[in-house]
PDB file of C-alpha atoms in Angstrom:
ATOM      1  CA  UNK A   1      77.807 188.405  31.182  1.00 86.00           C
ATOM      2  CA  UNK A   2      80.744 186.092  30.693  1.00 90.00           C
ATOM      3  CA  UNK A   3      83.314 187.106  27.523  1.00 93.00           C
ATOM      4  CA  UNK A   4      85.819 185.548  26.075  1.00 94.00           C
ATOM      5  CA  UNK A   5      88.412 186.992  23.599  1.00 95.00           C
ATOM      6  CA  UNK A   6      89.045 186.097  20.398  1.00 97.00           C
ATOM      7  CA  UNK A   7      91.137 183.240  19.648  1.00 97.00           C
ATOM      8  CA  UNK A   8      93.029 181.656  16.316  1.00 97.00           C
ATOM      9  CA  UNK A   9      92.316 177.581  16.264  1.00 98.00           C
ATOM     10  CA  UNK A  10      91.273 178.307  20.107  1.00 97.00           C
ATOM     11  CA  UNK A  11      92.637 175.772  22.395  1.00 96.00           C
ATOM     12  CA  UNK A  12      89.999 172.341  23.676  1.00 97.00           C
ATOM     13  CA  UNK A  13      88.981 174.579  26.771  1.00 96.00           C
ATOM     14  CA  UNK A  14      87.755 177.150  24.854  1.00 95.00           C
ATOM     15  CA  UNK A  15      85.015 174.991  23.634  1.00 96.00           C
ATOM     16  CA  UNK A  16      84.285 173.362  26.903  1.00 94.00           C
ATOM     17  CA  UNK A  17      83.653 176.473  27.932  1.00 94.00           C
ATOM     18  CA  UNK A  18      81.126 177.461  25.271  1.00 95.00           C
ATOM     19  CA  UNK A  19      79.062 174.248  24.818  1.00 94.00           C
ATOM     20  CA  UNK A  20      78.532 174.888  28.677  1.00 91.00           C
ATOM     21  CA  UNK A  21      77.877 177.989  29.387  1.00 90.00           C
ATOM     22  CA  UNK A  22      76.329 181.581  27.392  1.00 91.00           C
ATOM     23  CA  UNK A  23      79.668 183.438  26.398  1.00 92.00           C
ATOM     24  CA  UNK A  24      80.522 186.353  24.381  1.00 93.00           C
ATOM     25  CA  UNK A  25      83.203 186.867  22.328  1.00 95.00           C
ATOM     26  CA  UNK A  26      85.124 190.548  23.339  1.00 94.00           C
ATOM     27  CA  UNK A  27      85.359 192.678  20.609  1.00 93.00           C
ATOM     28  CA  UNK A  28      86.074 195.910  22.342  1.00 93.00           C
ATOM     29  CA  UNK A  29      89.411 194.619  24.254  1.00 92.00           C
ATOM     30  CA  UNK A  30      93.064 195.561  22.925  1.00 91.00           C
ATOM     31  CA  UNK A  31      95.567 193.011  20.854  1.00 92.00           C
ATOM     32  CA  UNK A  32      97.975 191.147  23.224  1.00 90.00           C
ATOM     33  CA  UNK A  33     100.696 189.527  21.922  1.00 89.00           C
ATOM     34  CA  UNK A  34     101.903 186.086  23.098  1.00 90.00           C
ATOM     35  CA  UNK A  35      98.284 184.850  23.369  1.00 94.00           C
ATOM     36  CA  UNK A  36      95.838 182.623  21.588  1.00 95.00           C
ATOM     37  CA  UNK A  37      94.801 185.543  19.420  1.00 96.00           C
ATOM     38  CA  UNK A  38      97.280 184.229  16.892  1.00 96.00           C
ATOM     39  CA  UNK A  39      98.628 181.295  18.044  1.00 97.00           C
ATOM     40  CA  UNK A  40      97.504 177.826  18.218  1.00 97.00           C
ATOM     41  CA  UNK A  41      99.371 174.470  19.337  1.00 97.00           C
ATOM     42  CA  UNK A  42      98.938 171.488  17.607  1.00 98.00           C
ATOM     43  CA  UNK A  43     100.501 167.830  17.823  1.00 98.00           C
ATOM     44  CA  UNK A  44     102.840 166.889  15.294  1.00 97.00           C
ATOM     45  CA  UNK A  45     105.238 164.362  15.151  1.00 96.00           C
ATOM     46  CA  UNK A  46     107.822 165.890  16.744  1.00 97.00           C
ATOM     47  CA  UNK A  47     106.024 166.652  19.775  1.00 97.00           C
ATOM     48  CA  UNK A  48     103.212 169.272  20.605  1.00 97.00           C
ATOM     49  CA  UNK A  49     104.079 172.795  18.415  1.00 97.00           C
ATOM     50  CA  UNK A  50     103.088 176.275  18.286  1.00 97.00           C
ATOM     51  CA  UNK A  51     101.651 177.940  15.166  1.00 97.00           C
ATOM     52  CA  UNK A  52     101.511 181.544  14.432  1.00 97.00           C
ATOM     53  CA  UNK A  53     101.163 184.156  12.037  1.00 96.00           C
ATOM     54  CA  UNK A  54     102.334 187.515  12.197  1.00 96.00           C
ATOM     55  CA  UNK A  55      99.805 191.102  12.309  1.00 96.00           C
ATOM     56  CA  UNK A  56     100.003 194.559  11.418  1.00 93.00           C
ATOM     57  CA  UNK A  57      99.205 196.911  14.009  1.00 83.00           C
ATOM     58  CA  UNK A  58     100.458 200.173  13.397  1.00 79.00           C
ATOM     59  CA  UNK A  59      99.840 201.162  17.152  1.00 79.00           C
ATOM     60  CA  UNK A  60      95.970 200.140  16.513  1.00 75.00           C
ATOM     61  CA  UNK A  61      95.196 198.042  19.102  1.00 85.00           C
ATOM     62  CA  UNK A  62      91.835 197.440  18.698  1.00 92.00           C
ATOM     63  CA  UNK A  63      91.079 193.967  18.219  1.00 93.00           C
ATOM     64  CA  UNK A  64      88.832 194.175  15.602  1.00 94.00           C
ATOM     65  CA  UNK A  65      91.234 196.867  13.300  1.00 94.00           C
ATOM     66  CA  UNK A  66      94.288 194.793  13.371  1.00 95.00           C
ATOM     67  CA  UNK A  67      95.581 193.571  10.543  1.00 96.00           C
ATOM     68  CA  UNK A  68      96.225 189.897   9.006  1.00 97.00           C
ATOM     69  CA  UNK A  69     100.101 190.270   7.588  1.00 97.00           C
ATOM     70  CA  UNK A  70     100.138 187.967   4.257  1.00 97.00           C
ATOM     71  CA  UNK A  71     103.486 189.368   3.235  1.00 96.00           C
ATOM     72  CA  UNK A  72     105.253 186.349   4.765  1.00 95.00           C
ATOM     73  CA  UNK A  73     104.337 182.925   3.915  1.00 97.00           C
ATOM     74  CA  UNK A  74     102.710 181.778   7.264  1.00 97.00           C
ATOM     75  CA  UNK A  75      99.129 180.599   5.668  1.00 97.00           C
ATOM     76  CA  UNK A  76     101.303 178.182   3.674  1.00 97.00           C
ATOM     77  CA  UNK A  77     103.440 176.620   6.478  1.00 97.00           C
ATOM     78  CA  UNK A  78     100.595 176.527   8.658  1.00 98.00           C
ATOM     79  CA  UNK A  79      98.650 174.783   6.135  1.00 98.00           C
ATOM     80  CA  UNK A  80     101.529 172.409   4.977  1.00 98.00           C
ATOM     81  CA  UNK A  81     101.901 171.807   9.021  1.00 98.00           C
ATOM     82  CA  UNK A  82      98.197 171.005   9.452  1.00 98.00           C
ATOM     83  CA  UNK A  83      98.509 168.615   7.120  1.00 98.00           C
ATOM     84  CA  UNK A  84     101.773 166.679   8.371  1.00 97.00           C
ATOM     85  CA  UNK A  85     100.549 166.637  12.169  1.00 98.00           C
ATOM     86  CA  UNK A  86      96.565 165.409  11.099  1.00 98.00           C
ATOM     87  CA  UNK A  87      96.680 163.696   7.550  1.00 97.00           C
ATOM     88  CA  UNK A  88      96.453 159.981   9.089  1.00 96.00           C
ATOM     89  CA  UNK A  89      93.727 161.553  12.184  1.00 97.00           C
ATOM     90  CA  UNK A  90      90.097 159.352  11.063  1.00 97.00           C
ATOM     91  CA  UNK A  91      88.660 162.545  10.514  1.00 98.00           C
ATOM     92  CA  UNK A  92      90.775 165.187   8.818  1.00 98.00           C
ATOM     93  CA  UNK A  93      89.618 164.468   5.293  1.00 97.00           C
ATOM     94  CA  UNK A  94      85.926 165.298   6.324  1.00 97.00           C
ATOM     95  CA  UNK A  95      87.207 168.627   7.306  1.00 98.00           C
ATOM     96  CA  UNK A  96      90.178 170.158   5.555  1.00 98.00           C
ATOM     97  CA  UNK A  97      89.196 171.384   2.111  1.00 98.00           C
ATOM     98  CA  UNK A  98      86.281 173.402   4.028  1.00 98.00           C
ATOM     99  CA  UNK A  99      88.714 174.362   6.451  1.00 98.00           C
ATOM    100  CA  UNK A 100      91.591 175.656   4.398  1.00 98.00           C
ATOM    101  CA  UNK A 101      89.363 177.069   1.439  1.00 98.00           C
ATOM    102  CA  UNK A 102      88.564 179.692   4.710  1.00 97.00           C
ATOM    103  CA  UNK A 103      92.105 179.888   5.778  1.00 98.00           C
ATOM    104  CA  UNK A 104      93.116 180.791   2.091  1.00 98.00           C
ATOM    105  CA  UNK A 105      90.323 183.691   1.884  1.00 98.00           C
ATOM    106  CA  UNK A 106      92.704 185.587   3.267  1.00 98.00           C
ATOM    107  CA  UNK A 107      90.075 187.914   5.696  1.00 98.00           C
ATOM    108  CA  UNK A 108      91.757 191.147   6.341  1.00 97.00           C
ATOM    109  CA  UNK A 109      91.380 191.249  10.057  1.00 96.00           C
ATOM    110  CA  UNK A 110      92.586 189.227  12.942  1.00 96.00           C
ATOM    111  CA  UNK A 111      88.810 189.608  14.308  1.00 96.00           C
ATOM    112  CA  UNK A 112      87.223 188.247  10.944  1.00 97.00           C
ATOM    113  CA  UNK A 113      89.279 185.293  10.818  1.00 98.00           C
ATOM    114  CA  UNK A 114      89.030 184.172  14.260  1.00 98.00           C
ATOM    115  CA  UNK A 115      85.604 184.713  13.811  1.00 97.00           C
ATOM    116  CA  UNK A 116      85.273 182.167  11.008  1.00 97.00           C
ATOM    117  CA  UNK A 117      87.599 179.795  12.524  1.00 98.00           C
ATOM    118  CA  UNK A 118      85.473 179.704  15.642  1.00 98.00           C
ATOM    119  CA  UNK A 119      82.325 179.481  13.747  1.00 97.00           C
ATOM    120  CA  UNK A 120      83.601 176.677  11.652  1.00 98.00           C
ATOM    121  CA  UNK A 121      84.506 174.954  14.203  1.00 98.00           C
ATOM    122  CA  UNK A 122      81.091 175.399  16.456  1.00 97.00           C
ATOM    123  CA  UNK A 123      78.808 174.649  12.931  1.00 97.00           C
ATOM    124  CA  UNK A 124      80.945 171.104  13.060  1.00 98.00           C
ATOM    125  CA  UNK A 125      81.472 169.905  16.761  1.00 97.00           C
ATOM    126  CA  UNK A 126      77.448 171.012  17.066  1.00 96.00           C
ATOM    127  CA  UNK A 127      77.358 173.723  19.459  1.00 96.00           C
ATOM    128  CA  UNK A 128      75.590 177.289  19.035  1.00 94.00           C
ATOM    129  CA  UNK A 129      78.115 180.231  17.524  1.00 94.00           C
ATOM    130  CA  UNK A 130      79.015 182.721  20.624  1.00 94.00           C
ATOM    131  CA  UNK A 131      77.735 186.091  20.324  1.00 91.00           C
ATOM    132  CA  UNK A 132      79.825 188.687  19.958  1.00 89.00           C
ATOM    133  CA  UNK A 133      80.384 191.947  21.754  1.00 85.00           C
ATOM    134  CA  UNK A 134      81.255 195.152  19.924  1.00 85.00           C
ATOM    135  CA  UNK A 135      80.145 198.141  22.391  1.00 84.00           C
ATOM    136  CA  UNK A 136      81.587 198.224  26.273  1.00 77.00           C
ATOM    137  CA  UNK A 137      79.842 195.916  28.530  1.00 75.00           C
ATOM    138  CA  UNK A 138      77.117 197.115  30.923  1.00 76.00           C
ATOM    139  CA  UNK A 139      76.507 195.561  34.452  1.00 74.00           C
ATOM    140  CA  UNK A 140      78.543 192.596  36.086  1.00 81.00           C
ATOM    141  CA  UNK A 141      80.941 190.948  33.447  1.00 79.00           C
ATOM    142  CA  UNK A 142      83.054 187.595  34.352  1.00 87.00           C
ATOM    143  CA  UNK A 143      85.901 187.593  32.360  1.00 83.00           C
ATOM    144  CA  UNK A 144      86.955 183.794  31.383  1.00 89.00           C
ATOM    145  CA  UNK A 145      90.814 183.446  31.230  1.00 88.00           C
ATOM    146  CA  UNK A 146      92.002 180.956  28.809  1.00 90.00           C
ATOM    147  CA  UNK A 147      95.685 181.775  28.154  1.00 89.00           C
ATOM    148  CA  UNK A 148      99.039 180.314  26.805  1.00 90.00           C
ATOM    149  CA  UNK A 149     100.910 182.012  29.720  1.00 85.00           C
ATOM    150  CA  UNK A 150      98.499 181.051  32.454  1.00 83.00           C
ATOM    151  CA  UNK A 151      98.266 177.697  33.953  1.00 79.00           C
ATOM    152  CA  UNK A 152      94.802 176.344  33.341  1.00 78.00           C
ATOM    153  CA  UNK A 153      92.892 174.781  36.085  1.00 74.00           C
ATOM    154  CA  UNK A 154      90.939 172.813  33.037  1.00 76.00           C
ATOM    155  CA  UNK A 155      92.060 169.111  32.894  1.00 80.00           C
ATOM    156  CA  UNK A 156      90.931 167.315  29.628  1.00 82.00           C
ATOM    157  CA  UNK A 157      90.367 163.949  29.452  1.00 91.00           C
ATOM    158  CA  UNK A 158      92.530 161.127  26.932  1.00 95.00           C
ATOM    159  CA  UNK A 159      91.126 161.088  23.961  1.00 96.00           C
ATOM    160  CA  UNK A 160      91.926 159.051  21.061  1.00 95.00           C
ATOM    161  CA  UNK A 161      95.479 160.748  19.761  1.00 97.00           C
ATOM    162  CA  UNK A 162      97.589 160.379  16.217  1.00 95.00           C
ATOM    163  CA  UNK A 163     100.432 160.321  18.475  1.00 96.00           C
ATOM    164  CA  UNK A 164      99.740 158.852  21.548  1.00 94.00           C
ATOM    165  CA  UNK A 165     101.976 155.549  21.595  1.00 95.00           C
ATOM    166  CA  UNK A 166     105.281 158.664  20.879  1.00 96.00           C
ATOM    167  CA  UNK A 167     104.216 160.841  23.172  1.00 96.00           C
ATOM    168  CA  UNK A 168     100.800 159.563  25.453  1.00 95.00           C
ATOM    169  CA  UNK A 169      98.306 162.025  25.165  1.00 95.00           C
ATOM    170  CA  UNK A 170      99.029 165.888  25.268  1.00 95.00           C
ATOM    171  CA  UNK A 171      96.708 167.892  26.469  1.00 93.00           C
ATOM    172  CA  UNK A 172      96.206 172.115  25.617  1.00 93.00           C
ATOM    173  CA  UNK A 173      95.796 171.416  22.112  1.00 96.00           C
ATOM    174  CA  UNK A 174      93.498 173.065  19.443  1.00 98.00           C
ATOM    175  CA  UNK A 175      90.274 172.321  19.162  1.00 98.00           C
ATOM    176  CA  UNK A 176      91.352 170.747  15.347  1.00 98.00           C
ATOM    177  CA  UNK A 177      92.843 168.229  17.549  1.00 98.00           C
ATOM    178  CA  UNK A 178      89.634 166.860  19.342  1.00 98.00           C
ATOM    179  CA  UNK A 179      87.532 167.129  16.094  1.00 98.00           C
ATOM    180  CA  UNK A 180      90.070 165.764  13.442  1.00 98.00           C
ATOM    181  CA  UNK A 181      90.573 162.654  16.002  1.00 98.00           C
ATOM    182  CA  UNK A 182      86.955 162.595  17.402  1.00 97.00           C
ATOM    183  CA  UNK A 183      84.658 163.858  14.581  1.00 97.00           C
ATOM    184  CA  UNK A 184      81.125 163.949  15.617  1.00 96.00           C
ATOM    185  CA  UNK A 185      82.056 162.672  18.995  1.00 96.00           C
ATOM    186  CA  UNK A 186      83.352 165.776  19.852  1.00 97.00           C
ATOM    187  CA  UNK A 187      80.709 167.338  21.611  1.00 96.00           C
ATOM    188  CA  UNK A 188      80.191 164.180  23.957  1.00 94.00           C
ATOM    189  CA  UNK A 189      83.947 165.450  25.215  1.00 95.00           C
ATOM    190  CA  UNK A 190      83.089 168.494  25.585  1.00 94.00           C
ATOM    191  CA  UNK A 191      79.967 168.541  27.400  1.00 88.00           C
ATOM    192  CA  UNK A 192      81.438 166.296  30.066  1.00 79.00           C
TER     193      UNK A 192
END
């Protein structure tokens, strides 16, 4: 069994790994700050940039109890900063309202809205949802390492960039990147 854990906007790699392989999502591992779990990076046009937003914990560190904190106004810079960084990508319009109309549901968990973002994003670059795993894993389990801190031995291919001719192209970006640029081509990237 191969898991993943959950991820907010998860990084290109992320979904190289699922259109090629079986993978389960990890619901039964503890929050870790500083990783994907809440963090994305995106290309603006000041140069690639993190987003995050901040969660309630309460010394709960199951991933699927923590808490989304909407007290600050994180959904709407992240939103505002979506828009700035992909606005002029060929494919942002066909995705955003759907897209943000999830982002301002406001789902009370960090699990719940990773889980929509990473559905969302499967249902549109055409690859099958991951499962997901609530209850300890029996038997041999391959745990895939896709991490912020951790240099990746994944190297993605140029793809067509809103800033490439100010910066070339960056790789380690959010999937949003690939599909607002790419659109349906997406899954030809990531299944090579």
């Amino acid at each position: 069994m191969k898991l993943l854990t959950t991820a907010w906007f998860p990084p290109i790699e992320y979904f190289a790994v699922l259109a090629k392989c079986s993978v389960f999502i990890d619901g039964t591992e503890h929050y870790q700050k500083q990783s994907w779990r809440n963090r994305c990076r995106i290309l603006t046009a000041n140069g690639p940039e993190d987003l995050r937003f901040p969660v309630l914990h309460n010394g709960e560190r199951d991933i699927t109890r923590v808490q989304v904190d909407y007290r600050t106004p994180w959904l709407r810079r992240t939103e505002y900063a979506i828009d700035s960084a992909y606005y002029s990508s060929p494919f942002f319009e066909y995705y955003r309202d759907e897209l943000f109309a999830l982002l301002d549901s406001q789902p009370q968990t960090l699990w719940e809205l990773n889980s929509l973002i990473t559905d969302f994003f499967c249902r549109k670059v055409g690859i099958p949802a991951p499962g997901t795993l609530l209850e300890p894993a029996q038997g041999e389990v391959e745990r895939i390492v896709i991490h912020p801190k951790v240099p990746s031995c994944w190297q993605g291919r140029p793809y067509w960039q809103v800033f490439r001719d100010k910066f070339g192209f960056v790789d380690g970006l959010s999937i949003m990147d690939l599909l607002f640029n790419e659109g349906p081509e997406s899954i030809c990237y990531l299944q090579k």
